[in-house]
Short mmCIF file of C-alpha atoms (C1' of nucleotides) in Angstrom, two decimals:
data_model
loop_
_atom_site.label_atom_id
_atom_site.label_comp_id
_atom_site.label_asym_id
_atom_site.label_seq_id
_atom_site.Cartn_x
_atom_site.Cartn_y
_atom_site.Cartn_z
CA MET A 15 28.22 -10.80 -20.36
CA ASP A 16 28.82 -7.18 -19.38
CA THR A 17 28.65 -5.67 -15.93
CA THR A 18 25.22 -4.12 -16.25
CA SER A 19 23.37 -7.20 -17.49
CA LYS A 20 25.20 -9.41 -14.99
CA LEU A 21 23.95 -7.09 -12.26
CA THR A 22 20.39 -6.97 -13.58
CA ALA A 23 20.21 -10.74 -13.89
CA ALA A 24 21.49 -11.29 -10.34
CA ALA A 25 19.15 -8.63 -8.98
CA GLU A 26 16.12 -10.13 -10.71
CA ARG A 27 16.88 -13.53 -9.28
CA LEU A 28 17.30 -12.29 -5.70
CA PHE A 29 14.39 -9.84 -5.72
CA ASP A 30 12.13 -12.49 -7.21
CA ARG A 31 13.10 -15.26 -4.78
CA HIS A 32 13.54 -13.35 -1.53
CA GLY A 33 11.63 -10.11 -2.01
CA TYR A 34 12.72 -6.57 -2.78
CA VAL A 35 12.89 -5.11 0.73
CA ALA A 36 14.42 -8.22 2.31
CA THR A 37 17.27 -8.36 -0.21
CA GLY A 38 20.24 -6.36 1.05
CA MET A 39 22.84 -4.66 -1.10
CA ASP A 40 25.63 -6.88 0.25
CA ARG A 41 23.78 -9.94 -1.01
CA LEU A 42 23.38 -8.17 -4.35
CA THR A 43 27.08 -7.30 -4.67
CA ALA A 44 28.05 -10.85 -3.73
CA ALA A 45 25.68 -12.42 -6.26
CA ALA A 46 26.65 -10.00 -9.03
CA GLY A 47 30.34 -10.41 -8.23
CA MET A 48 31.16 -6.73 -8.03
CA SER A 49 31.97 -4.03 -5.50
CA SER A 50 29.25 -1.77 -4.14
CA ARG A 51 31.01 1.19 -5.80
CA THR A 52 30.56 -0.41 -9.22
CA LEU A 53 27.02 -1.44 -8.41
CA TYR A 54 26.01 2.11 -7.56
CA LYS A 55 27.77 3.50 -10.63
CA HIS A 56 25.61 1.24 -12.81
CA ALA A 57 22.39 1.11 -10.86
CA GLY A 58 22.11 4.51 -9.21
CA SER A 59 20.07 3.20 -6.30
CA LYS A 60 18.28 0.10 -5.11
CA ALA A 61 14.94 1.43 -6.33
CA GLN A 62 16.36 2.29 -9.76
CA LEU A 63 17.86 -1.18 -9.95
CA MET A 64 14.48 -2.72 -9.25
CA ALA A 65 12.86 -0.47 -11.85
CA ARG A 66 15.41 -1.66 -14.42
CA VAL A 67 14.79 -5.27 -13.45
CA LEU A 68 11.06 -4.73 -13.99
CA THR A 69 11.52 -2.98 -17.34
CA GLU A 70 13.72 -5.80 -18.65
CA ARG A 71 11.32 -8.41 -17.32
CA ASP A 72 8.44 -6.62 -18.98
CA GLN A 73 10.21 -6.82 -22.35
CA ARG A 74 11.03 -10.48 -21.90
CA PHE A 75 7.49 -11.35 -20.82
CA MET A 76 5.70 -9.26 -23.42
CA ALA A 77 7.86 -10.75 -26.18
CA ARG A 78 6.34 -14.12 -25.36
CA LEU A 79 2.82 -12.72 -25.72
CA GLU A 80 3.29 -11.77 -29.38
CA VAL A 81 0.71 -14.30 -30.50
CA GLN A 82 -2.51 -14.32 -32.51
CA SER A 83 -4.96 -16.29 -30.38
CA VAL A 84 -6.20 -16.31 -26.81
CA ASP A 85 -5.27 -19.96 -26.49
CA ALA A 86 -1.70 -19.11 -27.47
CA LEU A 87 -1.60 -16.58 -24.62
CA PHE A 88 -2.16 -19.40 -22.15
CA ALA A 89 0.33 -21.62 -23.94
CA ALA A 90 2.83 -18.79 -23.55
CA LEU A 91 2.05 -18.54 -19.83
CA GLU A 92 2.54 -22.29 -19.48
CA ASP A 93 5.99 -21.89 -21.03
CA TRP A 94 6.75 -18.91 -18.80
CA VAL A 95 5.95 -20.67 -15.54
CA ARG A 96 7.92 -23.70 -16.68
CA VAL A 97 10.99 -21.51 -17.17
CA GLU A 98 10.51 -18.91 -14.42
CA GLY A 99 8.68 -20.91 -11.79
CA THR A 100 5.56 -19.92 -9.87
CA ARG A 101 6.10 -17.13 -7.39
CA GLY A 102 3.28 -14.84 -8.51
CA CYS A 103 3.59 -11.59 -10.39
CA LEU A 104 6.85 -9.77 -9.58
CA PHE A 105 5.33 -6.45 -10.68
CA LEU A 106 2.39 -6.56 -8.29
CA ARG A 107 4.60 -7.91 -5.51
CA SER A 108 7.14 -5.12 -5.92
CA ARG A 109 4.51 -2.43 -5.78
CA ALA A 110 2.79 -4.01 -2.78
CA GLU A 111 6.08 -4.37 -0.91
CA THR A 112 6.77 -0.68 -1.28
CA GLY A 113 3.17 0.39 -0.68
CA GLY A 114 3.26 2.17 -4.03
CA ASP A 115 5.48 4.83 -2.44
CA THR A 116 8.55 4.29 -4.63
CA PRO A 117 7.92 6.25 -7.85
CA GLU A 118 10.40 4.38 -10.09
CA ILE A 119 8.83 1.08 -9.14
CA ALA A 120 5.21 2.23 -9.24
CA GLU A 121 5.76 3.65 -12.73
CA ALA A 122 7.42 0.52 -14.07
CA VAL A 123 4.55 -1.58 -12.74
CA ALA A 124 1.88 0.72 -14.15
CA ALA A 125 3.59 0.68 -17.56
CA HIS A 126 3.77 -3.09 -17.59
CA LYS A 127 0.16 -3.63 -16.58
CA ALA A 128 -1.01 -1.13 -19.18
CA SER A 129 0.95 -3.01 -21.89
CA PHE A 130 -0.37 -6.29 -20.59
CA HIS A 131 -3.98 -5.17 -20.82
CA ARG A 132 -3.42 -3.61 -24.26
CA ARG A 133 -1.87 -6.80 -25.61
CA ILE A 134 -4.73 -8.96 -24.39
CA ALA A 135 -7.23 -6.62 -26.04
CA GLU A 136 -5.27 -6.90 -29.31
CA VAL A 137 -5.20 -10.69 -29.17
CA VAL A 138 -8.92 -10.82 -28.49
CA VAL A 139 -9.48 -8.70 -31.59
CA ALA A 140 -7.19 -10.93 -33.66
CA ASP A 141 -8.92 -14.06 -32.41
CA LEU A 142 -12.52 -12.87 -32.45
CA GLY A 143 -12.46 -10.42 -35.35
CA ARG A 144 -13.80 -7.59 -33.20
CA GLU A 145 -13.36 -5.84 -29.89
CA ASN A 146 -14.91 -7.31 -26.74
CA SER A 147 -14.02 -5.49 -23.56
CA VAL A 148 -15.77 -7.91 -21.20
CA LEU A 149 -14.02 -10.90 -22.75
CA THR A 150 -10.74 -8.99 -22.60
CA GLU A 151 -11.25 -8.39 -18.89
CA GLN A 152 -12.10 -12.05 -18.37
CA VAL A 153 -9.00 -13.26 -20.20
CA LEU A 154 -6.92 -10.84 -18.14
CA VAL A 155 -8.48 -12.16 -14.93
CA LEU A 156 -7.81 -15.75 -16.00
CA LEU A 157 -4.17 -15.01 -16.82
CA GLU A 158 -3.66 -13.12 -13.57
CA GLY A 159 -5.49 -15.83 -11.67
CA ALA A 160 -3.49 -18.62 -13.26
CA THR A 161 -0.26 -16.82 -12.35
CA HIS A 162 -1.23 -16.52 -8.69
CA ALA A 163 -3.12 -19.77 -8.24
CA ALA A 164 -0.14 -21.63 -9.70
CA VAL A 165 1.87 -20.52 -6.65
CA TYR A 166 0.01 -23.07 -4.52
CA ARG A 167 -1.97 -25.15 -7.02
CA GLY A 168 0.83 -25.75 -9.53
CA ALA A 169 0.64 -25.90 -13.31
CA ASP A 170 -2.89 -27.37 -13.19
CA ALA A 171 -4.16 -23.87 -12.48
CA VAL A 172 -2.81 -22.66 -15.83
CA SER A 173 -4.35 -25.47 -17.85
CA ALA A 174 -7.69 -25.03 -16.07
CA ALA A 175 -7.58 -21.33 -16.93
CA ARG A 176 -6.73 -22.20 -20.52
CA ALA A 177 -9.74 -24.47 -20.81
CA ALA A 178 -12.01 -21.84 -19.25
CA ALA A 179 -10.79 -19.22 -21.72
CA ALA A 180 -11.49 -21.59 -24.63
CA ILE A 181 -15.10 -21.92 -23.50
CA LEU A 182 -15.54 -18.16 -23.14
CA ILE A 183 -13.99 -17.53 -26.55
CA GLU A 184 -16.14 -20.13 -28.25
CA ARG A 185 -19.27 -18.67 -26.71
CA ALA A 186 -18.35 -15.16 -27.83
CA ARG A 187 -17.67 -16.20 -31.41
CA PRO A 188 -20.35 -15.07 -33.95
CA MET B 12 -11.23 -3.28 22.71
CA ASP B 13 -8.49 -5.18 24.53
CA THR B 14 -4.76 -4.87 24.00
CA THR B 15 -4.34 -7.96 21.88
CA SER B 16 -7.04 -7.19 19.34
CA LYS B 17 -6.00 -3.54 19.18
CA LEU B 18 -2.50 -4.74 18.32
CA THR B 19 -3.66 -7.26 15.75
CA ALA B 20 -5.90 -4.71 14.05
CA ALA B 21 -3.14 -2.11 13.85
CA ALA B 22 -0.65 -4.71 12.59
CA GLU B 23 -3.00 -5.95 9.88
CA ARG B 24 -3.54 -2.43 8.64
CA LEU B 25 0.17 -1.57 8.47
CA PHE B 26 1.34 -4.90 7.06
CA ASP B 27 -1.39 -4.79 4.42
CA ARG B 28 -0.73 -1.22 3.34
CA HIS B 29 3.05 -0.98 3.57
CA GLY B 30 4.29 -4.55 3.48
CA TYR B 31 5.51 -6.91 6.18
CA VAL B 32 9.26 -6.37 5.92
CA ALA B 33 9.03 -2.62 5.39
CA THR B 34 6.91 -2.10 8.51
CA GLY B 35 9.13 -1.48 11.54
CA MET B 36 8.24 -2.28 15.12
CA ASP B 37 8.33 1.38 16.12
CA ARG B 38 5.59 2.12 13.61
CA LEU B 39 3.66 -0.82 15.02
CA THR B 40 3.95 0.33 18.62
CA ALA B 41 2.93 3.86 17.65
CA ALA B 42 -0.12 2.67 15.69
CA ALA B 43 -1.20 0.22 18.38
CA GLY B 44 -0.63 2.79 21.11
CA MET B 45 1.51 0.61 23.35
CA SER B 46 5.09 0.14 24.45
CA SER B 47 7.35 -2.37 22.74
CA ARG B 48 7.52 -4.31 25.99
CA THR B 49 3.77 -4.85 25.93
CA LEU B 50 3.81 -5.61 22.23
CA TYR B 51 6.36 -8.39 22.67
CA LYS B 52 4.52 -9.80 25.68
CA HIS B 53 1.42 -10.20 23.51
CA ALA B 54 2.92 -10.97 20.13
CA GLY B 55 6.09 -12.90 20.87
CA SER B 56 7.83 -11.76 17.71
CA LYS B 57 7.18 -9.90 14.49
CA ALA B 58 6.73 -13.16 12.58
CA GLN B 59 4.31 -14.52 15.17
CA LEU B 60 2.39 -11.27 15.01
CA MET B 61 2.07 -11.61 11.26
CA ALA B 62 0.98 -15.23 11.64
CA ARG B 63 -1.74 -14.14 14.05
CA VAL B 64 -2.83 -11.39 11.68
CA LEU B 65 -3.13 -13.97 8.90
CA THR B 66 -5.03 -16.46 11.04
CA GLU B 67 -7.56 -13.82 12.08
CA ARG B 68 -7.89 -12.57 8.53
CA ASP B 69 -8.45 -16.13 7.35
CA GLN B 70 -11.36 -16.49 9.77
CA ARG B 71 -12.87 -13.18 8.75
CA PHE B 72 -12.53 -13.95 5.04
CA MET B 73 -13.71 -17.54 5.21
CA ALA B 74 -16.78 -16.52 7.23
CA ARG B 75 -17.88 -14.49 4.23
CA LEU B 76 -17.57 -17.52 1.96
CA GLU B 77 -20.16 -19.54 3.86
CA VAL B 78 -22.53 -19.53 0.92
CA GLN B 79 -24.35 -22.07 -1.22
CA SER B 80 -23.66 -21.00 -4.81
CA VAL B 81 -20.66 -20.10 -6.94
CA ASP B 82 -22.27 -16.79 -7.83
CA ALA B 83 -22.55 -15.96 -4.13
CA LEU B 84 -18.79 -16.54 -3.81
CA PHE B 85 -18.19 -13.69 -6.25
CA ALA B 86 -20.79 -11.52 -4.54
CA ALA B 87 -18.88 -12.12 -1.31
CA LEU B 88 -15.63 -11.11 -2.99
CA GLU B 89 -17.28 -7.94 -4.29
CA ASP B 90 -18.27 -7.10 -0.72
CA TRP B 91 -14.80 -7.93 0.54
CA VAL B 92 -12.95 -5.64 -1.87
CA ARG B 93 -15.45 -2.88 -1.18
CA VAL B 94 -14.62 -3.08 2.52
CA GLU B 95 -10.94 -4.04 2.44
CA GLY B 96 -9.80 -2.39 -0.78
CA THR B 97 -7.76 -3.93 -3.57
CA ARG B 98 -4.17 -4.64 -2.66
CA GLY B 99 -4.00 -8.28 -3.73
CA CYS B 100 -3.89 -11.31 -1.48
CA LEU B 101 -2.14 -10.58 1.83
CA PHE B 102 -1.39 -14.27 2.31
CA LEU B 103 0.49 -14.71 -0.97
CA ARG B 104 2.23 -11.37 -0.50
CA SER B 105 3.43 -12.26 2.98
CA ARG B 106 4.86 -15.55 1.87
CA ALA B 107 6.52 -13.99 -1.17
CA GLU B 108 8.04 -11.18 0.92
CA THR B 109 9.68 -13.70 3.21
CA GLY B 110 10.65 -16.11 0.42
CA GLY B 111 8.72 -18.82 2.26
CA ASP B 112 11.54 -18.92 4.83
CA THR B 113 9.49 -17.87 7.87
CA PRO B 114 7.76 -21.03 9.14
CA GLU B 115 4.96 -19.33 11.11
CA ILE B 116 3.97 -17.31 8.05
CA ALA B 117 4.38 -20.09 5.51
CA GLU B 118 2.18 -22.36 7.64
CA ALA B 119 -0.57 -19.77 8.10
CA VAL B 120 -0.61 -19.15 4.35
CA ALA B 121 -0.69 -22.86 3.50
CA ALA B 122 -3.56 -23.42 5.95
CA HIS B 123 -5.57 -20.55 4.49
CA LYS B 124 -5.10 -21.62 0.89
CA ALA B 125 -6.05 -25.20 1.74
CA SER B 126 -9.26 -23.96 3.41
CA PHE B 127 -9.94 -21.69 0.48
CA HIS B 128 -9.66 -24.52 -2.03
CA ARG B 129 -11.74 -26.84 0.15
CA ARG B 130 -14.51 -24.28 0.49
CA ILE B 131 -14.69 -23.67 -3.25
CA ALA B 132 -14.97 -27.40 -3.86
CA GLU B 133 -17.82 -27.58 -1.32
CA VAL B 134 -19.68 -24.71 -2.94
CA VAL B 135 -19.29 -26.27 -6.39
CA VAL B 136 -20.83 -29.47 -4.99
CA ALA B 137 -23.70 -27.53 -3.40
CA ASP B 138 -24.34 -25.60 -6.60
CA LEU B 139 -23.86 -28.38 -9.14
CA GLY B 140 -25.04 -31.39 -7.16
CA ARG B 141 -21.76 -33.25 -7.72
CA GLU B 142 -18.00 -32.85 -7.58
CA ASN B 143 -16.16 -31.23 -10.47
CA SER B 144 -12.47 -30.74 -9.88
CA VAL B 145 -11.79 -28.86 -13.11
CA LEU B 146 -14.61 -26.42 -12.46
CA THR B 147 -13.39 -26.02 -8.88
CA GLU B 148 -9.94 -25.13 -10.16
CA GLN B 149 -11.44 -22.67 -12.64
CA VAL B 150 -13.52 -20.94 -9.98
CA LEU B 151 -10.43 -20.73 -7.77
CA VAL B 152 -8.44 -19.19 -10.64
CA LEU B 153 -11.22 -16.68 -11.30
CA LEU B 154 -11.41 -15.66 -7.63
CA GLU B 155 -7.63 -15.37 -7.36
CA GLY B 156 -7.50 -13.54 -10.66
CA ALA B 157 -10.25 -11.11 -9.69
CA THR B 158 -8.42 -10.36 -6.44
CA HIS B 159 -5.18 -9.49 -8.23
CA ALA B 160 -6.57 -7.91 -11.38
CA ALA B 161 -8.69 -5.61 -9.21
CA VAL B 162 -5.45 -4.05 -7.94
CA TYR B 163 -5.03 -2.23 -11.25
CA ARG B 164 -8.33 -2.82 -13.06
CA GLY B 165 -10.68 -2.00 -10.21
CA ALA B 166 -13.98 -3.63 -9.30
CA ASP B 167 -14.76 -4.36 -12.97
CA ALA B 168 -12.37 -7.28 -12.75
CA VAL B 169 -14.53 -8.92 -10.08
CA SER B 170 -17.78 -8.54 -12.00
CA ALA B 171 -16.14 -9.84 -15.19
CA ALA B 172 -14.94 -12.87 -13.23
CA ARG B 173 -18.42 -13.33 -11.81
CA ALA B 174 -19.96 -13.38 -15.28
CA ALA B 175 -17.32 -15.82 -16.53
CA ALA B 176 -18.01 -18.17 -13.63
CA ALA B 177 -21.75 -18.06 -14.37
CA ILE B 178 -21.06 -19.23 -17.92
CA LEU B 179 -18.81 -22.06 -16.79
CA ILE B 180 -21.33 -23.19 -14.16
CA GLU B 181 -24.22 -23.14 -16.61
CA ARG B 182 -22.24 -25.19 -19.10
CA ALA B 183 -21.35 -27.77 -16.46
CA ARG B 184 -24.92 -28.20 -15.27
CA PRO B 185 -26.59 -31.48 -16.27
"C1'" DT C 8 -3.55 -4.86 52.89
"C1'" DG C 9 -0.40 -6.55 49.73
"C1'" DA C 10 1.29 -9.21 46.17
"C1'" DA C 11 0.70 -10.44 41.36
"C1'" DA C 12 -0.40 -8.84 36.99
"C1'" DT C 13 -0.25 -5.45 33.48
"C1'" DG C 14 0.97 -1.51 31.82
"C1'" DT C 15 4.37 2.73 30.32
"C1'" DA C 16 8.65 5.27 29.00
"C1'" DA C 17 13.10 5.06 27.48
"C1'" DA C 18 17.58 3.38 26.97
"C1'" DA C 19 20.60 -0.24 25.37
"C1'" DT C 20 21.62 -4.34 22.49
"C1'" DG C 21 24.25 -5.82 18.44
"C1'" DA C 22 23.20 -6.36 13.79
"C1'" DT C 23 22.14 -4.73 9.39
"C1'" DC C 24 20.34 -1.16 6.33
"C1'" DG C 25 21.44 1.77 1.81
"C1'" DT C 26 24.93 4.68 0.42
"C1'" DT C 27 29.42 7.16 0.12
"C1'" DT C 28 34.25 7.50 0.53
"C1'" DT C 29 39.14 6.50 0.55
"C1'" DA C 30 42.91 4.33 -1.56
"C1'" DC C 31 44.62 1.65 -5.14
"C1'" DA C 32 44.90 -1.48 -9.56
"C1'" DT C 33 43.93 -2.37 -14.30
"C1'" DT C 34 42.54 -1.34 -18.82
"C1'" DG C 35 41.73 1.23 -23.44
"C1'" DC C 36 42.81 4.74 -26.27
"C1'" DA C 37 44.86 9.49 -28.07
"C1'" DT D 22 53.58 7.77 -22.85
"C1'" DG D 23 49.99 9.29 -20.18
"C1'" DC D 24 45.41 10.28 -19.03
"C1'" DA D 25 40.65 8.98 -18.58
"C1'" DA D 26 37.69 5.34 -17.60
"C1'" DT D 27 36.51 1.32 -15.06
"C1'" DG D 28 37.24 -1.73 -11.88
"C1'" DT D 29 38.27 -3.75 -6.71
"C1'" DA D 30 38.60 -3.96 -1.57
"C1'" DA D 31 37.32 -2.19 2.59
"C1'" DA D 32 36.18 1.15 5.82
"C1'" DA D 33 33.01 4.57 7.35
"C1'" DC D 34 28.40 6.88 7.27
"C1'" DG D 35 24.30 7.74 10.12
"C1'" DA D 36 20.01 5.53 10.30
"C1'" DT D 37 17.15 1.93 11.40
"C1'" DC D 38 16.31 -2.97 12.39
"C1'" DA D 39 14.03 -6.50 15.93
"C1'" DT D 40 14.47 -7.42 20.51
"C1'" DT D 41 15.66 -7.00 25.54
"C1'" DT D 42 16.32 -4.56 29.69
"C1'" DT D 43 15.92 -1.25 33.44
"C1'" DA D 44 13.06 1.39 36.28
"C1'" DC D 45 8.66 2.72 37.62
"C1'" DA D 46 3.25 3.31 37.76
"C1'" DT D 47 -1.27 1.45 37.89
"C1'" DT D 48 -4.78 -1.93 38.43
"C1'" DT D 49 -6.87 -6.40 40.17
"C1'" DC D 50 -8.23 -9.41 43.46
"C1'" DA D 51 -7.58 -12.86 47.43
#
DNA sequence: TGAAATGTAAAATGATCGTTTTACATTGCA
DNA sequence: TGCAATGTAAAACGATCATTTTACATTTCA
């Protein structure tokens, strides 16, 4: 495991568990096992490090959503929360923590949410055989809601969302 | 407007817009128009101030959810985001920012989310004539999802959630 | 009338912030 | 062999953090 990915992995863990602003660079260097000089050579700045964390996380998350049915989207989310835990959406949290005032972070979040919406629209088309923007919005709301409700309601929130989506899909089918 | 409520109002605004950790006490004193000595006499500490902000916000939010139908819950949320804007749930954000390690905050968040769930269950009973824990969970997911999806999708997310809830309610009716 | 309460302004506290720098060791490659 | 790259350890940077303290002004009310 090379220096850069060791750093990104440690940063993701700390930012996700303790928050972006509250995580100091000394904690980061200690967790990544490197000097601050090396950290800054690889990361540039704290904000750039967070942006890289978000971009990598986006790729990892979106890879799991390469499915052909709406139900499989929720199955993928169930897997995700099993592996990553339930702390809400790191993208929205990062942007909220910085008030949207950190460009690198705001851009990474916007890019991720655009991909997320696009993917859901594609899956709805694959599942339903045609576009349906309202259903797409509803599936997005259910996925976002499951992610955040799971923080305090646990995995039940995801399965309830999955069942709700199944009903909406069935009703929309020709 | 007395000192305490002027402070709480200013604190809610800053914490909500710029984040809890990122908001310094000097910014708070400037916005509230008082010295730090007075601020600490009234607030105790930054964490206690945030806890008081959350408790007041909980009362203000829950007062709007004193309705008799699931559809009215979503109408109330539409009103809420029109007035308060769309920055996600301040309760979940506060807890995430502090990693759950600040007891005053964690307790205020837990209390709010318990009330929130309880209220939804009550409204489902009032609307449906009987308990339905799965439907309750689904309505909670839709409300939570609308709140967070609205951050980047706008008010459309709330109306899509409202329509989805109407379908689920109709299907569950005897 | 006078003491208690409530406020302000501003400095000081010690810690921690993100970032840069200085000085030195190890590696890979021409 | 020697230079460029890549690393470490640790100190220093000035700024800012939450909180307390010192010194003083105003209001409230018995």
